[in-house]
Amino acid sequence: MMLLKPILCLTAALSASATILPSWDQLAVDSGLALAGLNGIALLSALGNFGGGCTPANVKIRQEWRTLAPTQRKNYISAAKCIIASGSLFTAGQVPGSFSLFDDFVWVHLNQTLNIHLTGTFLTWHRYYIHVYEQKLKACGYTGNLPYWEWGLDVNSPRDSPIFDGSDTSLGSDGAAVSHPGLQLQLPAATSVLPLPPGTGGGCVYKGPFKDITLHLGPVALPIYGSLNFTSAANPSLNNPRCLKRDLNPYVLKRYSSFRNTTDLITGYNTVELFQAIMQGDGRYLTYPSLGVHGGGHFTMGGDPGADPFISPNDPAFFLHHGQIDRVFWIWQMLDFANRQGVSGTNTFLNFPPSANTTVNDLIDIAPLSTDKPQIKSLMNTVGGTPFCYVYI
Ligand SMILES: *[C@@H]1O[C@H](CO)[C@@H](O)[C@H](O)[C@H]1NC(C)=O
Ligand SMILES: *[C@@H]1O[C@H](CO)[C@@H](O)[C@H](O)[C@H]1NC(C)=O
Ligand SMILES: *[C@@H]1O[C@H](CO)[C@@H](O)[C@H](O)[C@H]1NC(C)=O
Ligand SMILES: *[C@@H]1O[C@H](CO)[C@@H](O)[C@H](O)[C@H]1NC(C)=O
Ligand SMILES: [Cu+2]
């Protein structure tokens, strides 16, 4: 970072208006070169926005999982296991099925699901949520920063990804192969059903870290293979013990979260309203059903919990997927930061039931994971110092 200091003045001069982007050909877009270039441009732009004690010298760098050294990955995995082994922060009986700090993360997301997706809060809520997870990792001995999952690298075979290959430096394997007919998704506000072919797993994660963890909370809205129906536990807040499942799905990843999809999202939409809508496949804005890059990552993991939007944080890989969601948001913001600090939408899922517009003065409350309740406006700048001081490479 220190080497980049001389360009500070240059980027400060440029930062008043939207960055003029190079034009990449389709090959550069599809290979990830363009996205890497956009990340570089975002990094230069971020240099002009430091504040609140966050400087190029102390900024934390978040990087892709496979660029971490094997020892750093093992350090991350043991900290993630430590979160699973740490006691719940709820008072006894408050959330009967929450046995650990990890379950608490699942509960807070479950409980607020209808106020943090397809709302004005989506981007900053999840930004803060994964930041607090990163802090808990550090309290559990992790010496690095939250890594992310660059989806485009894995479109051909997610089960061979360094994140999912079942090696001891991965987050565990695919689920055991279970023959099934795939999913029939009736996405919210979508005009037609979206059929998804089966993934390569379907059963319990069988190898590598996290193969033996027990999920407790949920399911809440788990799609049933081959049916339009969902299943849920009689009481998702009670202990509903079961294994971690995955159904890694190359079709979904290639169709919704490729380098092209991610790059087009970043370069194609100038308002947060459209950016977040396309990212989430918001049916109110589309004439065809889409998962967006967000749903693409979740349904690539699939299974219970990956296909259930309420309890998706039950898969430890959730936090790498949302690291990438936040990175894409960050890159997009940094291409025109002066004009990309606002919110759009209301405080309820698809504005149902109708609710107030989200404003940047609203608070994000993820108690008891954090006692701070930051205003949304304080979560817009990742190098603003309070609470954030990080960039992506
Ligand atoms: C669930 O969320 C609501 C606000 O949406 C909050 O008032 C309530 O305390 C939460 N319940 C638990 C058990 O965390
Ligand atoms: C959904 O489940 C109900 C009862 O569990 C069943 O009657 C119905 O046929 C199912 N619908 C579909 C589309 O599978
Ligand atoms: C995503 O990108 C792929 C090419 O990588 C393309 O075939 C597909 O149509 C795109 N999906 C969407 C939803 O735009
Ligand atoms: C909420 O936002 C919409 C869209 O920007 C706007 O049309 C509407 O007037 C806002 N409502 C209130 C009460 O501010
Ligand atoms: Cu979420």
CSV table of C-alpha atoms and ligand atoms in Angstrom, one decimal:
chain,number,residue,atom,x,y,z
A,1,MET,CA,0.0,0.0,0.0
A,2,MET,CA,2.8,2.4,0.8
A,3,LEU,CA,4.0,2.3,-2.8
A,4,LEU,CA,0.7,3.6,-4.0
A,5,LYS,CA,0.9,6.8,-1.9
A,6,PRO,CA,2.3,9.0,-4.8
A,7,ILE,CA,-0.9,8.5,-6.7
A,8,LEU,CA,-3.0,9.8,-3.9
A,9,CYS,CA,-3.2,13.3,-5.3
A,10,LEU,CA,-4.1,12.1,-8.7
A,11,THR,CA,-7.0,10.0,-7.4
A,12,ALA,CA,-8.2,12.8,-5.2
A,13,ALA,CA,-8.4,14.9,-8.3
A,14,LEU,CA,-10.3,12.2,-10.1
A,15,SER,CA,-12.6,11.3,-7.3
A,16,ALA,CA,-15.1,14.1,-7.8
A,17,SER,CA,-16.6,12.4,-10.8
A,18,ALA,CA,-17.3,8.9,-12.0
A,19,THR,CA,-14.2,7.0,-13.1
A,20,ILE,CA,-13.9,6.6,-16.9
A,21,LEU,CA,-13.4,2.9,-17.4
A,22,PRO,CA,-11.2,1.2,-20.0
A,23,SER,CA,-13.2,-0.8,-22.5
A,24,TRP,CA,-12.5,-4.5,-22.2
A,25,ASP,CA,-13.3,-7.1,-24.9
A,26,GLN,CA,-15.5,-10.1,-24.1
A,27,LEU,CA,-12.5,-12.3,-23.5
A,28,ALA,CA,-11.1,-10.0,-20.9
A,29,VAL,CA,-14.6,-9.9,-19.2
A,30,ASP,CA,-15.1,-13.6,-19.3
A,31,SER,CA,-11.6,-14.5,-18.1
A,32,GLY,CA,-11.8,-12.2,-15.0
A,33,LEU,CA,-9.2,-9.8,-16.3
A,34,ALA,CA,-11.7,-7.0,-16.4
A,35,LEU,CA,-12.9,-7.7,-12.9
A,36,ALA,CA,-9.4,-7.7,-11.6
A,37,GLY,CA,-8.8,-4.4,-13.4
A,38,LEU,CA,-12.0,-3.0,-11.8
A,39,ASN,CA,-10.7,-4.1,-8.4
A,40,GLY,CA,-7.4,-2.2,-9.1
A,41,ILE,CA,-9.3,0.9,-10.1
A,42,ALA,CA,-11.4,0.7,-7.0
A,43,LEU,CA,-8.3,0.4,-4.9
A,44,LEU,CA,-6.8,3.6,-6.3
A,45,SER,CA,-10.1,5.3,-5.8
A,46,ALA,CA,-10.3,4.1,-2.2
A,47,LEU,CA,-6.9,5.9,-1.6
A,48,GLY,CA,-8.8,9.2,-1.9
A,49,ASN,CA,-11.4,8.3,0.8
A,50,PHE,CA,-9.3,7.4,3.9
A,51,GLY,CA,-10.5,9.0,7.2
A,52,GLY,CA,-11.1,8.5,10.9
A,53,GLY,CA,-7.7,7.1,11.6
A,54,CYS,CA,-7.8,4.6,8.7
A,55,THR,CA,-4.7,5.1,6.6
A,56,PRO,CA,-2.9,3.3,3.8
A,57,ALA,CA,-0.4,2.1,6.4
A,58,ASN,CA,-3.0,0.4,8.7
A,59,VAL,CA,-5.7,-0.6,6.3
A,60,LYS,CA,-6.7,-4.3,6.4
A,61,ILE,CA,-6.6,-6.2,3.2
A,62,ARG,CA,-9.2,-8.8,2.3
A,63,GLN,CA,-8.1,-11.3,-0.3
A,64,GLU,CA,-9.4,-14.3,-2.1
A,65,TRP,CA,-9.4,-17.6,-0.2
A,66,ARG,CA,-6.9,-19.4,-2.6
A,67,THR,CA,-4.4,-16.6,-2.3
A,68,LEU,CA,-4.0,-17.2,1.4
A,69,ALA,CA,-1.0,-19.4,2.4
A,70,PRO,CA,-2.1,-22.9,3.6
A,71,THR,CA,-1.1,-22.0,7.1
A,72,GLN,CA,-3.3,-18.9,7.0
A,73,ARG,CA,-6.2,-21.0,5.7
A,74,LYS,CA,-5.7,-23.4,8.6
A,75,ASN,CA,-5.6,-20.5,11.0
A,76,TYR,CA,-8.9,-19.3,9.6
A,77,ILE,CA,-10.5,-22.8,9.8
A,78,SER,CA,-9.5,-23.2,13.4
A,79,ALA,CA,-10.9,-19.8,14.3
A,80,ALA,CA,-14.2,-20.6,12.5
A,81,LYS,CA,-14.3,-23.8,14.6
A,82,CYS,CA,-13.6,-21.8,17.7
A,83,ILE,CA,-16.7,-19.7,16.9
A,84,ILE,CA,-18.7,-22.9,16.7
A,85,ALA,CA,-17.2,-24.0,20.0
A,86,SER,CA,-17.9,-20.7,21.8
A,87,GLY,CA,-21.0,-20.3,24.0
A,88,SER,CA,-24.1,-18.5,22.9
A,89,LEU,CA,-24.5,-14.8,23.8
A,90,PHE,CA,-28.2,-15.1,24.4
A,91,THR,CA,-29.5,-15.5,27.9
A,92,ALA,CA,-30.5,-19.0,28.7
A,93,GLY,CA,-33.8,-19.9,27.1
A,94,GLN,CA,-34.0,-16.8,24.8
A,95,VAL,CA,-33.3,-18.8,21.7
A,96,PRO,CA,-33.5,-22.4,22.9
A,97,GLY,CA,-31.8,-23.9,19.8
A,98,SER,CA,-28.8,-21.5,19.9
A,99,PHE,CA,-26.0,-23.5,21.5
A,100,SER,CA,-23.0,-21.5,20.2
A,101,LEU,CA,-21.8,-18.1,19.0
A,102,PHE,CA,-22.1,-19.6,15.5
A,103,ASP,CA,-25.7,-20.4,16.1
A,104,ASP,CA,-26.2,-16.8,17.3
A,105,PHE,CA,-25.0,-15.6,13.9
A,106,VAL,CA,-27.6,-17.9,12.3
A,107,TRP,CA,-30.4,-16.8,14.6
A,108,VAL,CA,-29.8,-13.1,14.1
A,109,HIS,CA,-29.9,-13.6,10.3
A,110,LEU,CA,-33.0,-15.9,10.5
A,111,ASN,CA,-34.8,-13.5,12.8
A,112,GLN,CA,-34.2,-10.5,10.5
A,113,THR,CA,-34.4,-12.2,7.1
A,114,LEU,CA,-37.5,-10.4,6.0
A,115,ASN,CA,-36.0,-7.0,6.9
A,116,ILE,CA,-32.6,-7.4,5.3
A,117,HIS,CA,-33.2,-8.9,1.8
A,118,LEU,CA,-34.9,-7.1,-1.1
A,119,THR,CA,-34.9,-4.1,1.3
A,120,GLY,CA,-32.9,-0.8,1.5
A,121,THR,CA,-30.8,-2.4,4.2
A,122,PHE,CA,-29.4,-5.5,2.3
A,123,LEU,CA,-26.0,-4.2,1.3
A,124,THR,CA,-24.9,-2.4,4.5
A,125,TRP,CA,-26.6,-5.0,6.9
A,126,HIS,CA,-24.6,-7.8,5.4
A,127,ARG,CA,-21.4,-5.6,5.3
A,128,TYR,CA,-21.7,-5.0,9.0
A,129,TYR,CA,-22.7,-8.6,9.8
A,130,ILE,CA,-19.6,-10.1,8.1
A,131,HIS,CA,-17.4,-7.4,9.7
A,132,VAL,CA,-18.6,-8.6,13.1
A,133,TYR,CA,-17.9,-12.2,12.2
A,134,GLU,CA,-14.4,-11.2,11.1
A,135,GLN,CA,-13.9,-9.6,14.6
A,136,LYS,CA,-15.1,-12.8,16.3
A,137,LEU,CA,-12.6,-14.8,14.1
A,138,LYS,CA,-9.8,-12.5,15.3
A,139,ALA,CA,-10.9,-12.9,18.9
A,140,CYS,CA,-10.6,-16.6,18.2
A,141,GLY,CA,-7.0,-16.3,17.2
A,142,TYR,CA,-7.3,-15.6,13.4
A,143,THR,CA,-4.4,-13.3,12.4
A,144,GLY,CA,-5.7,-12.4,8.9
A,145,ASN,CA,-8.7,-10.6,7.5
A,146,LEU,CA,-11.9,-12.0,6.1
A,147,PRO,CA,-11.3,-13.8,2.8
A,148,TYR,CA,-13.7,-13.8,-0.1
A,149,TRP,CA,-14.8,-16.3,-2.8
A,150,GLU,CA,-14.2,-15.2,-6.3
A,151,TRP,CA,-17.1,-17.1,-7.9
A,152,GLY,CA,-15.8,-16.8,-11.5
A,153,LEU,CA,-12.8,-19.0,-10.7
A,154,ASP,CA,-15.0,-22.0,-10.0
A,155,VAL,CA,-17.7,-22.0,-12.6
A,156,ASN,CA,-16.5,-25.2,-14.2
A,157,SER,CA,-16.3,-27.3,-11.1
A,158,PRO,CA,-17.1,-25.8,-7.7
A,159,ARG,CA,-16.4,-29.2,-6.1
A,160,ASP,CA,-12.7,-28.8,-7.2
A,161,SER,CA,-12.5,-25.3,-5.8
A,162,PRO,CA,-9.9,-24.8,-3.0
A,163,ILE,CA,-12.9,-23.7,-0.9
A,164,PHE,CA,-14.9,-26.9,-1.4
A,165,ASP,CA,-12.4,-29.7,-2.4
A,166,GLY,CA,-12.6,-31.4,1.0
A,167,SER,CA,-8.8,-30.8,1.6
A,168,ASP,CA,-7.7,-29.8,5.1
A,169,THR,CA,-7.2,-26.2,3.7
A,170,SER,CA,-10.8,-26.0,2.4
A,171,LEU,CA,-14.1,-25.4,4.1
A,172,GLY,CA,-15.1,-29.0,3.5
A,173,SER,CA,-16.3,-31.0,0.6
A,174,ASP,CA,-19.4,-31.2,-1.5
A,175,GLY,CA,-22.3,-33.1,0.0
A,176,ALA,CA,-22.4,-36.9,-0.6
A,177,ALA,CA,-24.0,-37.6,-4.0
A,178,VAL,CA,-27.7,-38.1,-3.7
A,179,SER,CA,-29.8,-38.6,-6.8
A,180,HIS,CA,-32.6,-36.0,-7.1
A,181,PRO,CA,-34.5,-34.1,-9.7
A,182,GLY,CA,-33.2,-30.5,-8.9
A,183,LEU,CA,-35.2,-27.5,-7.7
A,184,GLN,CA,-38.3,-25.8,-9.0
A,185,LEU,CA,-38.0,-22.3,-7.6
A,186,GLN,CA,-40.9,-19.9,-7.4
A,187,LEU,CA,-38.8,-16.8,-6.6
A,188,PRO,CA,-40.5,-13.9,-4.9
A,189,ALA,CA,-42.3,-11.6,-7.4
A,190,ALA,CA,-41.0,-13.7,-10.3
A,191,THR,CA,-43.4,-14.2,-13.2
A,192,SER,CA,-42.5,-17.9,-13.8
A,193,VAL,CA,-40.9,-20.9,-12.1
A,194,LEU,CA,-37.1,-21.2,-12.4
A,195,PRO,CA,-36.1,-24.9,-12.8
A,196,LEU,CA,-32.5,-25.7,-11.6
A,197,PRO,CA,-30.8,-29.0,-12.5
A,198,PRO,CA,-29.5,-31.0,-9.6
A,199,GLY,CA,-26.0,-30.3,-8.3
A,200,THR,CA,-23.2,-32.8,-7.8
A,201,GLY,CA,-24.0,-33.5,-4.1
A,202,GLY,CA,-27.2,-33.2,-2.1
A,203,GLY,CA,-26.2,-35.1,1.1
A,204,CYS,CA,-24.0,-34.4,4.1
A,205,VAL,CA,-20.6,-32.8,3.6
A,206,TYR,CA,-18.4,-36.0,3.8
A,207,LYS,CA,-14.8,-34.8,3.9
A,208,GLY,CA,-12.6,-32.0,5.3
A,209,PRO,CA,-13.2,-29.3,7.9
A,210,PHE,CA,-16.8,-28.9,9.1
A,211,LYS,CA,-17.9,-32.4,7.9
A,212,ASP,CA,-19.0,-33.3,11.4
A,213,ILE,CA,-20.7,-30.1,12.5
A,214,THR,CA,-24.3,-30.2,13.7
A,215,LEU,CA,-26.7,-27.6,12.6
A,216,HIS,CA,-29.3,-26.6,15.2
A,217,LEU,CA,-31.6,-23.8,14.0
A,218,GLY,CA,-34.1,-24.0,11.1
A,219,PRO,CA,-34.8,-24.9,8.5
A,220,VAL,CA,-37.3,-22.2,7.8
A,221,ALA,CA,-38.0,-22.2,4.0
A,222,LEU,CA,-36.0,-25.0,2.5
A,223,PRO,CA,-37.1,-25.8,-1.1
A,224,ILE,CA,-38.0,-29.5,-1.6
A,225,TYR,CA,-36.3,-31.2,-4.5
A,226,GLY,CA,-38.6,-31.7,-7.5
A,227,SER,CA,-41.5,-29.7,-5.9
A,228,LEU,CA,-42.6,-26.1,-5.6
A,229,ASN,CA,-43.0,-26.7,-1.9
A,230,PHE,CA,-40.8,-25.7,1.0
A,231,THR,CA,-40.2,-27.5,4.2
A,232,SER,CA,-39.6,-26.0,7.6
A,233,ALA,CA,-39.0,-27.2,11.2
A,234,ALA,CA,-42.1,-27.1,13.4
A,235,ASN,CA,-40.1,-24.6,15.5
A,236,PRO,CA,-37.0,-23.3,13.8
A,237,SER,CA,-35.8,-21.7,17.0
A,238,LEU,CA,-35.5,-25.0,18.8
A,239,ASN,CA,-32.7,-27.6,18.5
A,240,ASN,CA,-33.3,-29.4,15.1
A,241,PRO,CA,-30.0,-31.3,14.9
A,242,ARG,CA,-28.8,-32.4,11.5
A,243,CYS,CA,-25.7,-32.5,9.3
A,244,LEU,CA,-24.3,-29.7,7.1
A,245,LYS,CA,-25.4,-30.5,3.5
A,246,ARG,CA,-24.2,-29.1,0.2
A,247,ASP,CA,-25.3,-29.6,-3.4
A,248,LEU,CA,-22.6,-27.8,-5.3
A,249,ASN,CA,-24.0,-26.7,-8.6
A,250,PRO,CA,-21.8,-25.8,-11.6
A,251,TYR,CA,-24.8,-24.9,-13.7
A,252,VAL,CA,-26.0,-22.3,-11.3
A,253,LEU,CA,-22.6,-20.8,-10.8
A,254,LYS,CA,-21.9,-20.5,-14.5
A,255,ARG,CA,-25.4,-19.1,-15.3
A,256,TYR,CA,-25.6,-16.5,-12.5
A,257,SER,CA,-22.2,-15.8,-10.9
A,258,SER,CA,-19.7,-15.9,-13.8
A,259,PHE,CA,-17.0,-13.3,-14.3
A,260,ARG,CA,-19.2,-11.9,-17.0
A,261,ASN,CA,-22.3,-11.7,-14.7
A,262,THR,CA,-20.3,-10.0,-12.0
A,263,THR,CA,-18.5,-7.5,-14.3
A,264,ASP,CA,-21.8,-6.6,-16.1
A,265,LEU,CA,-23.4,-6.0,-12.7
A,266,ILE,CA,-20.6,-3.6,-11.7
A,267,THR,CA,-20.4,-1.7,-14.9
A,268,GLY,CA,-24.0,-1.8,-16.1
A,269,TYR,CA,-26.0,0.0,-13.3
A,270,ASN,CA,-25.6,3.5,-12.1
A,271,THR,CA,-28.1,3.6,-9.2
A,272,VAL,CA,-28.1,1.6,-6.0
A,273,GLU,CA,-31.7,0.8,-6.7
A,274,LEU,CA,-30.8,-1.1,-9.9
A,275,PHE,CA,-27.5,-2.4,-8.7
A,276,GLN,CA,-29.0,-4.2,-5.6
A,277,ALA,CA,-32.0,-5.3,-7.6
A,278,ILE,CA,-30.0,-7.1,-10.3
A,279,MET,CA,-27.5,-8.4,-7.7
A,280,GLN,CA,-30.5,-10.1,-5.9
A,281,GLY,CA,-32.6,-11.0,-8.9
A,282,ASP,CA,-35.4,-8.8,-7.7
A,283,GLY,CA,-38.5,-10.0,-9.6
A,284,ARG,CA,-40.0,-6.5,-9.5
A,285,TYR,CA,-37.4,-5.3,-11.9
A,286,LEU,CA,-37.1,-8.3,-14.2
A,287,THR,CA,-39.3,-10.0,-16.8
A,288,TYR,CA,-37.7,-13.4,-16.2
A,289,PRO,CA,-36.7,-15.2,-13.0
A,290,SER,CA,-33.1,-14.7,-12.0
A,291,LEU,CA,-31.0,-15.5,-9.0
A,292,GLY,CA,-28.6,-12.7,-9.5
A,293,VAL,CA,-25.0,-13.1,-8.4
A,294,HIS,CA,-26.2,-13.2,-4.8
A,295,GLY,CA,-28.6,-16.1,-5.2
A,296,GLY,CA,-26.1,-17.7,-7.6
A,297,GLY,CA,-23.6,-18.2,-4.9
A,298,HIS,CA,-26.2,-19.4,-2.3
A,299,PHE,CA,-27.8,-21.9,-4.7
A,300,THR,CA,-24.4,-23.1,-5.8
A,301,MET,CA,-23.8,-24.2,-2.3
A,302,GLY,CA,-27.3,-25.5,-2.1
A,303,GLY,CA,-28.8,-28.0,0.2
A,304,ASP,CA,-29.7,-27.4,3.9
A,305,PRO,CA,-28.7,-24.6,4.7
A,306,GLY,CA,-27.5,-23.1,1.3
A,307,ALA,CA,-30.9,-23.1,-0.4
A,308,ASP,CA,-32.8,-21.7,2.6
A,309,PRO,CA,-32.4,-17.9,2.7
A,310,PHE,CA,-33.2,-17.6,6.4
A,311,ILE,CA,-30.5,-19.9,7.7
A,312,SER,CA,-27.8,-19.8,4.9
A,313,PRO,CA,-25.2,-18.7,7.5
A,314,ASN,CA,-25.3,-22.2,8.9
A,315,ASP,CA,-22.7,-23.0,6.2
A,316,PRO,CA,-19.3,-21.5,7.2
A,317,ALA,CA,-18.8,-20.8,3.5
A,318,PHE,CA,-21.6,-18.2,3.7
A,319,PHE,CA,-19.0,-15.7,5.0
A,320,LEU,CA,-16.8,-16.0,2.0
A,321,HIS,CA,-19.7,-15.7,-0.4
A,322,HIS,CA,-20.8,-12.5,1.4
A,323,GLY,CA,-17.2,-11.3,1.4
A,324,GLN,CA,-17.5,-11.4,-2.4
A,325,ILE,CA,-20.9,-9.7,-2.3
A,326,ASP,CA,-19.4,-6.9,-0.2
A,327,ARG,CA,-16.3,-6.7,-2.5
A,328,VAL,CA,-18.6,-6.3,-5.6
A,329,PHE,CA,-20.5,-3.6,-3.7
A,330,TRP,CA,-17.2,-1.9,-2.7
A,331,ILE,CA,-15.8,-2.0,-6.3
A,332,TRP,CA,-19.1,-0.5,-7.6
A,333,GLN,CA,-19.1,2.2,-4.9
A,334,MET,CA,-15.5,3.1,-5.6
A,335,LEU,CA,-16.1,3.7,-9.3
A,336,ASP,CA,-18.2,6.8,-8.3
A,337,PHE,CA,-17.9,7.1,-4.5
A,338,ALA,CA,-19.3,10.6,-4.3
A,339,ASN,CA,-22.6,9.4,-5.8
A,340,ARG,CA,-22.8,5.9,-4.3
A,341,GLN,CA,-23.4,6.3,-0.6
A,342,GLY,CA,-27.2,6.3,-0.6
A,343,VAL,CA,-29.9,3.6,-0.1
A,344,SER,CA,-33.0,2.7,-2.0
A,345,GLY,CA,-36.0,0.6,-0.9
A,346,THR,CA,-37.9,0.0,2.3
A,347,ASN,CA,-37.5,-2.0,5.5
A,348,THR,CA,-39.5,-5.0,4.5
A,349,PHE,CA,-38.9,-7.8,2.0
A,350,LEU,CA,-40.4,-6.7,-1.4
A,351,ASN,CA,-42.0,-3.9,0.7
A,352,PHE,CA,-44.4,-6.5,2.1
A,353,PRO,CA,-46.0,-5.5,4.3
A,354,PRO,CA,-45.5,-1.9,3.2
A,355,SER,CA,-43.0,-0.1,5.4
A,356,ALA,CA,-41.0,3.1,5.6
A,357,ASN,CA,-38.2,3.9,3.2
A,358,THR,CA,-34.8,3.0,4.5
A,359,THR,CA,-32.7,6.0,5.2
A,360,VAL,CA,-28.9,6.4,5.8
A,361,ASN,CA,-29.8,7.5,9.3
A,362,ASP,CA,-31.3,4.2,10.2
A,363,LEU,CA,-29.5,1.9,12.6
A,364,ILE,CA,-28.2,-1.6,12.0
A,365,ASP,CA,-28.9,-3.7,15.0
A,366,ILE,CA,-27.4,-7.2,15.2
A,367,ALA,CA,-27.4,-7.6,19.0
A,368,PRO,CA,-26.1,-9.6,20.7
A,369,LEU,CA,-23.4,-10.2,18.1
A,370,SER,CA,-22.4,-6.6,18.5
A,371,THR,CA,-23.6,-4.0,21.1
A,372,ASP,CA,-22.9,-1.1,18.6
A,373,LYS,CA,-25.8,-0.1,16.5
A,374,PRO,CA,-24.2,1.9,13.7
A,375,GLN,CA,-26.0,4.2,11.4
A,376,ILE,CA,-26.2,3.0,7.8
A,377,LYS,CA,-24.3,6.1,6.7
A,378,SER,CA,-21.3,5.1,8.8
A,379,LEU,CA,-21.2,1.8,6.9
A,380,MET,CA,-20.8,3.3,3.4
A,381,ASN,CA,-17.1,3.9,3.4
A,382,THR,CA,-14.9,0.8,4.1
A,383,VAL,CA,-11.9,3.1,4.7
A,384,GLY,CA,-13.8,5.7,6.8
A,385,GLY,CA,-12.3,4.5,10.0
A,386,THR,CA,-15.5,4.0,12.1
A,387,PRO,CA,-16.1,1.1,12.1
A,388,PHE,CA,-14.3,0.0,8.9
A,389,CYS,CA,-10.8,0.1,7.7
A,390,TYR,CA,-10.4,-2.4,4.9
A,391,VAL,CA,-10.0,-2.8,1.1
A,392,TYR,CA,-10.1,-5.8,-1.2
A,393,ILE,CA,-7.3,-6.9,-3.6
B,1,LIG,C1,-36.0,-10.7,16.7
B,1,LIG,O1,-36.0,-9.5,16.0
B,1,LIG,C2,-36.8,-8.5,16.5
B,1,LIG,C3,-36.8,-7.3,15.7
B,1,LIG,O2,-36.9,-7.6,14.3
B,1,LIG,C4,-36.4,-8.1,17.9
B,1,LIG,O3,-37.2,-7.2,18.5
B,1,LIG,C5,-36.3,-9.4,18.8
B,1,LIG,O4,-35.7,-9.1,20.0
B,1,LIG,C6,-35.5,-10.5,18.1
B,1,LIG,N1,-35.6,-11.7,18.8
B,1,LIG,C7,-34.6,-12.4,19.3
B,1,LIG,C8,-34.9,-13.6,20.2
B,1,LIG,O5,-33.5,-12.2,19.0
B,2,LIG,C1,-47.3,-29.1,-1.3
B,2,LIG,O1,-47.5,-29.9,-0.2
B,2,LIG,C2,-48.9,-30.2,0.1
B,2,LIG,C3,-49.0,-30.9,1.4
B,2,LIG,O2,-47.8,-31.1,2.0
B,2,LIG,C4,-49.4,-31.0,-1.1
B,2,LIG,O3,-50.8,-31.3,-0.9
B,2,LIG,C5,-49.2,-30.3,-2.4
B,2,LIG,O4,-49.6,-31.1,-3.5
B,2,LIG,C6,-47.7,-29.9,-2.5
B,2,LIG,N1,-47.6,-29.0,-3.7
B,2,LIG,C7,-46.7,-29.2,-4.6
B,2,LIG,C8,-46.8,-28.2,-5.8
B,2,LIG,O5,-45.9,-30.0,-4.6
B,3,LIG,C1,-24.0,-14.9,-17.0
B,3,LIG,O1,-22.9,-15.0,-17.8
B,3,LIG,C2,-22.9,-16.1,-18.7
B,3,LIG,C3,-21.6,-16.2,-19.4
B,3,LIG,O2,-20.6,-16.3,-18.4
B,3,LIG,C4,-24.1,-16.0,-19.6
B,3,LIG,O3,-24.2,-17.1,-20.5
B,3,LIG,C5,-25.4,-15.8,-18.8
B,3,LIG,O4,-26.5,-15.5,-19.7
B,3,LIG,C6,-25.3,-14.7,-17.8
B,3,LIG,N1,-26.4,-14.7,-17.0
B,3,LIG,C7,-27.2,-13.6,-16.8
B,3,LIG,C8,-28.3,-13.8,-15.8
B,3,LIG,O5,-27.0,-12.6,-17.3
B,4,LIG,C1,-40.0,6.4,-0.6
B,4,LIG,O1,-39.2,6.3,-1.8
B,4,LIG,C2,-39.9,6.4,-3.0
B,4,LIG,C3,-38.9,6.0,-4.1
B,4,LIG,O2,-37.8,6.9,-4.0
B,4,LIG,C4,-40.5,7.8,-3.1
B,4,LIG,O3,-41.3,7.8,-4.3
B,4,LIG,C5,-41.5,8.0,-1.9
B,4,LIG,O4,-42.0,9.3,-2.0
B,4,LIG,C6,-40.7,7.8,-0.6
B,4,LIG,N1,-41.7,7.8,0.5
B,4,LIG,C7,-41.5,8.6,1.5
B,4,LIG,C8,-42.6,8.6,2.6
B,4,LIG,O5,-40.6,9.4,1.7
B,5,CU,CU,-28.6,-12.7,4.1
